[in-house]
Short mmCIF file of C-alpha atoms in Angstrom, two decimals:
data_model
loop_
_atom_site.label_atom_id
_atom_site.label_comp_id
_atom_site.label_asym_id
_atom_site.label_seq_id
_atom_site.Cartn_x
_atom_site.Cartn_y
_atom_site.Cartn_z
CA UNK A 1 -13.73 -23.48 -7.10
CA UNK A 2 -10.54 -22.31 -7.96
CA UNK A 3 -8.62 -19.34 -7.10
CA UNK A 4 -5.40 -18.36 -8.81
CA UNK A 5 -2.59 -16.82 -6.46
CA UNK A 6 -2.16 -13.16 -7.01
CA UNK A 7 -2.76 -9.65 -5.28
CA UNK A 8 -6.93 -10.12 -5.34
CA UNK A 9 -6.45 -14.08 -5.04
CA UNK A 10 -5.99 -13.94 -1.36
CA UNK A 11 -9.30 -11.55 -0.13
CA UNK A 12 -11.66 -14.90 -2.45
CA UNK A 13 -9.41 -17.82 -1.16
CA UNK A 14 -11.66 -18.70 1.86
CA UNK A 15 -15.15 -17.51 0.34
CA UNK A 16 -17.39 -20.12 -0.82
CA UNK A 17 -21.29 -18.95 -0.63
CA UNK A 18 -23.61 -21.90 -0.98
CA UNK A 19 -26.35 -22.50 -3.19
CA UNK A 20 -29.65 -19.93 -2.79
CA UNK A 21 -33.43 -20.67 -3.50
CA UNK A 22 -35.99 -18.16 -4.67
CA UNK A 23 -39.37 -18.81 -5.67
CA UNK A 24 -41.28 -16.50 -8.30
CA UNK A 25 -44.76 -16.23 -9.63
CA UNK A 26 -43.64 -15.26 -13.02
CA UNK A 27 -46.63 -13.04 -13.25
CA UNK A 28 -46.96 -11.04 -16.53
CA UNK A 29 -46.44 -7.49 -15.63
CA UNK A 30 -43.12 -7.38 -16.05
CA UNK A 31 -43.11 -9.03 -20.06
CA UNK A 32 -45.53 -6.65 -20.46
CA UNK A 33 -43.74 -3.48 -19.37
CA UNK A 34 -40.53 -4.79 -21.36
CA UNK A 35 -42.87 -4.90 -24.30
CA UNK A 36 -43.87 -1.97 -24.15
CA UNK A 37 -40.37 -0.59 -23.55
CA UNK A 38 -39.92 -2.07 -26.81
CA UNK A 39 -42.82 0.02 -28.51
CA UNK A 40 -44.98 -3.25 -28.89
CA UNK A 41 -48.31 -3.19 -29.62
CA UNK A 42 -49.32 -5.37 -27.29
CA UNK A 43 -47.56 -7.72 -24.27
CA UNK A 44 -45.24 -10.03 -26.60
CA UNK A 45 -45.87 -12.72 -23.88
CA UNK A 46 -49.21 -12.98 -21.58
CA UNK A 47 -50.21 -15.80 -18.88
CA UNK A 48 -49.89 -18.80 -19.74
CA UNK A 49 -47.27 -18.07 -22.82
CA UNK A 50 -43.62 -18.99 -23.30
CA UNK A 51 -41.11 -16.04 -22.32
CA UNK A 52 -38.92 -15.43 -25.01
CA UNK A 53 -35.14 -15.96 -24.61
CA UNK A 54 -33.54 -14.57 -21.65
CA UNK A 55 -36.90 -12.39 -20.67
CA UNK A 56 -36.34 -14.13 -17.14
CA UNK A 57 -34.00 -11.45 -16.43
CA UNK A 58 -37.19 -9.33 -15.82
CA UNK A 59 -37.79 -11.98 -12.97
CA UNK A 60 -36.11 -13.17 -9.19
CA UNK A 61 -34.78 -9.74 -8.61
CA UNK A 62 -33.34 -7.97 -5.43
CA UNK A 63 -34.48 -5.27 -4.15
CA UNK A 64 -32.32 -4.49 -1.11
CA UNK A 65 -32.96 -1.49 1.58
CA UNK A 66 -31.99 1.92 0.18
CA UNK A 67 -29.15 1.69 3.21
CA UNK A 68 -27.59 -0.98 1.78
CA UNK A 69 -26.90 0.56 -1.53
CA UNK A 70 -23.50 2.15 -2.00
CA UNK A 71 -22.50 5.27 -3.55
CA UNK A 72 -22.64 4.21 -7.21
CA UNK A 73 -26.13 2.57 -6.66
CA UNK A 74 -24.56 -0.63 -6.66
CA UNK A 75 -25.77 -3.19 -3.44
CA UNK A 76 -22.93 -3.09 -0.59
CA UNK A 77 -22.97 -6.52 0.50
CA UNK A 78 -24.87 -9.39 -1.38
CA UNK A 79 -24.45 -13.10 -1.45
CA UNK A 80 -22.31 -13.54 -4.36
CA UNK A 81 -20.27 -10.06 -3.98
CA UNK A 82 -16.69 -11.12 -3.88
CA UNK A 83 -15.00 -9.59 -0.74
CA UNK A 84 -12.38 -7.47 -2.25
CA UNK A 85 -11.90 -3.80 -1.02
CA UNK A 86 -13.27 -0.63 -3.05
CA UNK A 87 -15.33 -3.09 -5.41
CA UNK A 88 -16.24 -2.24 -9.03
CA UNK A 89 -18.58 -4.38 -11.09
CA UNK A 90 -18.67 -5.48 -14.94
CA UNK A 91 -21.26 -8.08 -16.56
CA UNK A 92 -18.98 -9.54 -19.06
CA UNK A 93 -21.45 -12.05 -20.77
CA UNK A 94 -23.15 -15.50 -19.97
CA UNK A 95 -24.44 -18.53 -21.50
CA UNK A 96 -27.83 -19.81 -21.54
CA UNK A 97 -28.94 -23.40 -22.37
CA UNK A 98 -32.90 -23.82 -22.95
CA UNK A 99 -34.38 -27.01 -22.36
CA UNK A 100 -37.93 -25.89 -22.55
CA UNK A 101 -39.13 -21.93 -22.02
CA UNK A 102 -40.55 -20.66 -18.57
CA UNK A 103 -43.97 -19.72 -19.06
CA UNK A 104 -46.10 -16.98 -17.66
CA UNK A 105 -47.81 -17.21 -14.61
CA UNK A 106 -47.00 -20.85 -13.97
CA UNK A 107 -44.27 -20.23 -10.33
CA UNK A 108 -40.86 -20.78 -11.14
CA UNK A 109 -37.93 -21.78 -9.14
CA UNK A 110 -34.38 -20.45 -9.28
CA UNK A 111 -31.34 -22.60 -7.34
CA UNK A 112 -28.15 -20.02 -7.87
CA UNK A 113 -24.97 -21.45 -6.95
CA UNK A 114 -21.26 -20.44 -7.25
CA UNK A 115 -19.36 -21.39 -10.19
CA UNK A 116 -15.13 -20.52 -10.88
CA UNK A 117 -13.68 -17.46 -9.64
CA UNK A 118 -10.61 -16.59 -11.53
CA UNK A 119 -8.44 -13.61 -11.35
CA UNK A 120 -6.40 -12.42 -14.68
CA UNK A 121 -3.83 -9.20 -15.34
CA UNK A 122 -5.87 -6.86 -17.82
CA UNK A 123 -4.86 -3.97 -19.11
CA UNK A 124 -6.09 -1.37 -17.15
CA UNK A 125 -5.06 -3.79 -13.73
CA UNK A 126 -6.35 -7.05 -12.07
CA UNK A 127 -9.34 -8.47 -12.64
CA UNK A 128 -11.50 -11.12 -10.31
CA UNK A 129 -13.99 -13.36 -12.72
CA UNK A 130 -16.80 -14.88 -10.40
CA UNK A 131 -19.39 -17.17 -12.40
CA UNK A 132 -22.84 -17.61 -10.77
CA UNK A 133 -24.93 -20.78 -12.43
CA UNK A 134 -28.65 -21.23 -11.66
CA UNK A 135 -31.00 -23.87 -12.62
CA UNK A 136 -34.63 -22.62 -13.27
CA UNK A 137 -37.05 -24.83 -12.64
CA UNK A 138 -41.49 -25.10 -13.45
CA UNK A 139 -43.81 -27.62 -12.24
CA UNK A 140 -40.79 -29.85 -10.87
CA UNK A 141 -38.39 -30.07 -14.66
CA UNK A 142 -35.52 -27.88 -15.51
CA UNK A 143 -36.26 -25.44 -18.08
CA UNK A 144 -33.22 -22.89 -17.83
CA UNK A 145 -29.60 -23.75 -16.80
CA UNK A 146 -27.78 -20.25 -17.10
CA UNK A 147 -23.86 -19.11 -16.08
CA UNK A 148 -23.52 -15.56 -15.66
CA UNK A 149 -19.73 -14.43 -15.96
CA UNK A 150 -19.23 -10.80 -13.30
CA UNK A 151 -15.94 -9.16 -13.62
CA UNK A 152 -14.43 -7.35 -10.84
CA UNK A 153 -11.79 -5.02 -10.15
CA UNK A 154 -10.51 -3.12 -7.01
CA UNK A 155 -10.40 0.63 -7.39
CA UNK A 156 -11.57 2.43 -10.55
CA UNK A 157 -9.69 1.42 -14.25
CA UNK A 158 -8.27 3.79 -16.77
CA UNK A 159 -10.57 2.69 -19.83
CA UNK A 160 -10.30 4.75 -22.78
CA UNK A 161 -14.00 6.06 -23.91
CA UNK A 162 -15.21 8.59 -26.88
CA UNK A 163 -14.23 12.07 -25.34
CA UNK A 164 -17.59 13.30 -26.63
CA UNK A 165 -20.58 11.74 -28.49
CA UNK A 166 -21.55 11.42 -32.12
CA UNK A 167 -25.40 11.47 -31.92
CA UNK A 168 -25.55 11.64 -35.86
CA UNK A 169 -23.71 9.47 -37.62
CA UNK A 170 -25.49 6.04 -37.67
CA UNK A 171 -23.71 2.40 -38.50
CA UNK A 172 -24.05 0.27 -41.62
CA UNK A 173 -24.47 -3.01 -42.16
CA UNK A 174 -24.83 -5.67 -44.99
CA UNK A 175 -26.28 -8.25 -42.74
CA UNK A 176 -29.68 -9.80 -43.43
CA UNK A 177 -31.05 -8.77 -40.35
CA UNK A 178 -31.00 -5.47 -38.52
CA UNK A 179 -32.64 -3.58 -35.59
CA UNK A 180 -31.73 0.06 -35.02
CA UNK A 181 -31.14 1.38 -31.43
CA UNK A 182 -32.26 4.58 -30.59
CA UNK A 183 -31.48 5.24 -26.87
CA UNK A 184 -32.01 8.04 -24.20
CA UNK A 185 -32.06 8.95 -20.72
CA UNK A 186 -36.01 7.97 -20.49
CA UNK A 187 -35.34 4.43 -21.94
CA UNK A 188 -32.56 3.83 -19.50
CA UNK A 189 -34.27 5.31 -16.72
CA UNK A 190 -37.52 2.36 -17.68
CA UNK A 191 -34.98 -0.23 -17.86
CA UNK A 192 -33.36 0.46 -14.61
CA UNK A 193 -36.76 0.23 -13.17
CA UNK A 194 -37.83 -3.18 -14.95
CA UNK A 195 -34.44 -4.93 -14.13
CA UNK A 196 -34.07 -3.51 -9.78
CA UNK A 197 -30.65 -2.13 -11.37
CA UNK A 198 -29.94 1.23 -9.50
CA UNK A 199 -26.70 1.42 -10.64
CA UNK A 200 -26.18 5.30 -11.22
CA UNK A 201 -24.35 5.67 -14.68
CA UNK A 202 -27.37 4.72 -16.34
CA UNK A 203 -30.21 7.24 -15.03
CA UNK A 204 -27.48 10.07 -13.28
CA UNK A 205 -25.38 11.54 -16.54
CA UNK A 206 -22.81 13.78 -13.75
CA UNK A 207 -22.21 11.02 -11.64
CA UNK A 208 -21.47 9.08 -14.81
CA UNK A 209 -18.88 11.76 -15.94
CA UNK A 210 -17.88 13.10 -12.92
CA UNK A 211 -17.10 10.20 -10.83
CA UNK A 212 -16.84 7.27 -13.21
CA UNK A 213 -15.31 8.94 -15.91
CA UNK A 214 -17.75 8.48 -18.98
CA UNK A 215 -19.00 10.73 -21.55
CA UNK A 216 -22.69 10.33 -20.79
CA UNK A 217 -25.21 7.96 -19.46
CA UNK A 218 -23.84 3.62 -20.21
CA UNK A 219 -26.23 1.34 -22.18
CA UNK A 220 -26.93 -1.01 -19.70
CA UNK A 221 -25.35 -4.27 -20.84
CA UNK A 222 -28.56 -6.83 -20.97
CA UNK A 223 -30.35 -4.48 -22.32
CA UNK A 224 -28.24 -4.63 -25.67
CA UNK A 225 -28.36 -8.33 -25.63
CA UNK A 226 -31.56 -8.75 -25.08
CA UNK A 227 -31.80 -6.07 -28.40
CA UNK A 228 -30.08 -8.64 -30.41
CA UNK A 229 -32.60 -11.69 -29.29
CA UNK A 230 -35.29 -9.33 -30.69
CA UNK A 231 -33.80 -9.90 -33.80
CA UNK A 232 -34.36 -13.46 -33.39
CA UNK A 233 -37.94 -13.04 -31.75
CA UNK A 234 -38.82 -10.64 -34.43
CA UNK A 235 -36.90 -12.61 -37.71
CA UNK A 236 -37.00 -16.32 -36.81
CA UNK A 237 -40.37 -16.15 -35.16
CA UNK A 238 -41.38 -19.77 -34.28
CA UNK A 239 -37.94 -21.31 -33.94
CA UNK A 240 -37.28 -22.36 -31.05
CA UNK A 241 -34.20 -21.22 -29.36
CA UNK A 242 -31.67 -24.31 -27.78
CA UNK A 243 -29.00 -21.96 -26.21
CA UNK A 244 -27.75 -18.76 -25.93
CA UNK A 245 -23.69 -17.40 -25.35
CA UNK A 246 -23.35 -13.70 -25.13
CA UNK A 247 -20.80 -10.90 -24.50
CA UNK A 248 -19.90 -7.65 -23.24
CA UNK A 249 -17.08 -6.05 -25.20
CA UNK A 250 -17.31 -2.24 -25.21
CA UNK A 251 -19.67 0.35 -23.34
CA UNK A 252 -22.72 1.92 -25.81
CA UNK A 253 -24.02 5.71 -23.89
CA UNK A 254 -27.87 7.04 -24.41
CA UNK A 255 -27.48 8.99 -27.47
CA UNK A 256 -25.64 7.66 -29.69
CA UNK A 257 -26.90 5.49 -32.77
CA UNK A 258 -26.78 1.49 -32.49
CA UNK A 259 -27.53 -1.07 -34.68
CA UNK A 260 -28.72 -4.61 -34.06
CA UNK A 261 -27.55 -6.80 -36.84
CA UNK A 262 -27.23 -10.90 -37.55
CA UNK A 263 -26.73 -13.52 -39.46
CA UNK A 264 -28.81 -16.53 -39.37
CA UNK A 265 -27.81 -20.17 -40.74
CA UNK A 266 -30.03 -23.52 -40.79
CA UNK A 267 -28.74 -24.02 -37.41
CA UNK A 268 -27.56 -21.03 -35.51
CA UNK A 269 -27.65 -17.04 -35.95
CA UNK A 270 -24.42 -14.66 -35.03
CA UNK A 271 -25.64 -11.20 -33.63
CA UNK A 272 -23.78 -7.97 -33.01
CA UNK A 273 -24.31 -4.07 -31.92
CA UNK A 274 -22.53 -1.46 -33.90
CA UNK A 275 -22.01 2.18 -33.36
CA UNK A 276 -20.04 4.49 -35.97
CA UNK A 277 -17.33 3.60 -34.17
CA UNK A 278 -17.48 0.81 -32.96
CA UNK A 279 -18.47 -2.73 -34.67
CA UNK A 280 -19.03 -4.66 -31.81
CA UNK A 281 -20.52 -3.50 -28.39
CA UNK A 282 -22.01 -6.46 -28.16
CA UNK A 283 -22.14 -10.00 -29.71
CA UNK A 284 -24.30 -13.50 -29.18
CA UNK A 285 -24.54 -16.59 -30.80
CA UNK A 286 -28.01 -18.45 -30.81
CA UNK A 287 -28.19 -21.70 -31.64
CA UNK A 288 -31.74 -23.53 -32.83
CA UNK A 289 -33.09 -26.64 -31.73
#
């Protein structure tokens, strides 16, 4: 691990977590919920049936006591929570390397582990980078190996967001393939549910404005990339997915009108989320085996 010298450096230079073991049953509930979050038909993925690209996400979660939560919904303490004072937390983006997909039903192990911790001067302050790698593991063999990337800061930033949302105008694209968006407060709410994420600027619009200075309710993050993988589920059904790099770039609030757009080679697909006004929330890059 390494730790660069600076004002957050010093509060990370002696923490080193080791590596935690969960076990789940992988049961298919949750895939089903998600799908029909997703206005499926049916459960995209029942026992027995490979989970499609980063669907684990629905799996291993924390639930912790209600008096460990802090005041933004956010856990207090936690095994990988950096010690730095007044804590706020960012999922930047990950990659994801699939060496065969978990399955339903069939119990699953997950080995997490610390990874780099960085900090770097951004422009709303200093930033702490902590990666978190786990290994996911089915009937003794590998199947996952992802890196997370969590961005921390100490204190609140000065971001610049829309002062007030467009709920009309709607993004175009030229790309081959394309998914609109069409978010709101009950979608959020559901996802916060599916995902143990009671983080309140997605289901509590004042304390979103009031306290953490956005215009309405935040798009939470994994929920726009796994939007783009549906493009891939839904458009390149039946090729399997090798690996997965995704990122975080710029916030997406309930209301307004996203699009889910890609292009797909022989070999690899580049995805994206657009607003009106903004061309990329989001972005991944899939790559085929």
């Amino acid at each position: 691990m390494h730790v660069a010298r600076s004002g957050l450096g010093p509060y990370v230079e002696s923490w080193s977590p080791g590596a935690v073991s969960e076990d789940d049953a992988l049961p298919p509930a949750p895939a089903a919920a998600l799908s029909a979050l997703l206005d499926e038909p049916e459960p995209v993925a029942a026992a027995g049936d490979p989970l499609p690209p980063l669907w684990h996400w629905l799996y291993f979660l924390n639930w912790p006591a209600q008096h460990e939560l802090g005041e933004d919904g956010h856990p207090e303490h936690g095994h990988f929570l950096p010690p730095i004072p007044h804590r706020q937390r960012m999922f930047a983006g990950g990659r994801c390397e699939i060496t065969r997909p978990l399955r339903v039903g069939v119990p699953a192990r997950r080995v997490s582990s610390l990874g780099t911790v960085t900090t770097k001067q951004g422009s709303s302050g200093e930033l702490l980078f902590v990666t978190v790698r786990s290994e996911y593991a089915q009937e003794g063999r590998t199947c996952l190996v992802e890196e997370q990337d969590i961005v921390y800061r100490s204190g609140r930033g000065a971001a610049r967001h829309p002062a007030e949302l467009d709920t009309v105008s709607a993004p175009q694209s030229e790309e081959p393939w394309q998914l609109p968006l069409r978010t709101d407060p009950r979608l959020l709410f559901r996802f916060s549910a599916l995902t143990a994420n009671a983080h309140r600027i997605h289901y509590d619009a004042p304390y979103a404005r009031g306290e953490e200075g956005y215009p309405g309710l935040v798009v939470h993050g994994p929920l726009l990339v796994l939007t783009l993988l549906e493009l891939v589920r839904r458009d390149a059904a039946g090729r399997p997915v090798r690996s997965v790099s995704y990122r975080l770039r710029r916030p997406a609030f309930a209301g307004e009108r996203l699009l889910a757009s890609g292009v797909p080679t022989d070999r690899d697909a580049a995805l994206r989320i657009a607003s009106h006004h903004e061309q990329r929330h989001a972005t991944a890059e899939v790559t085929f085996a």
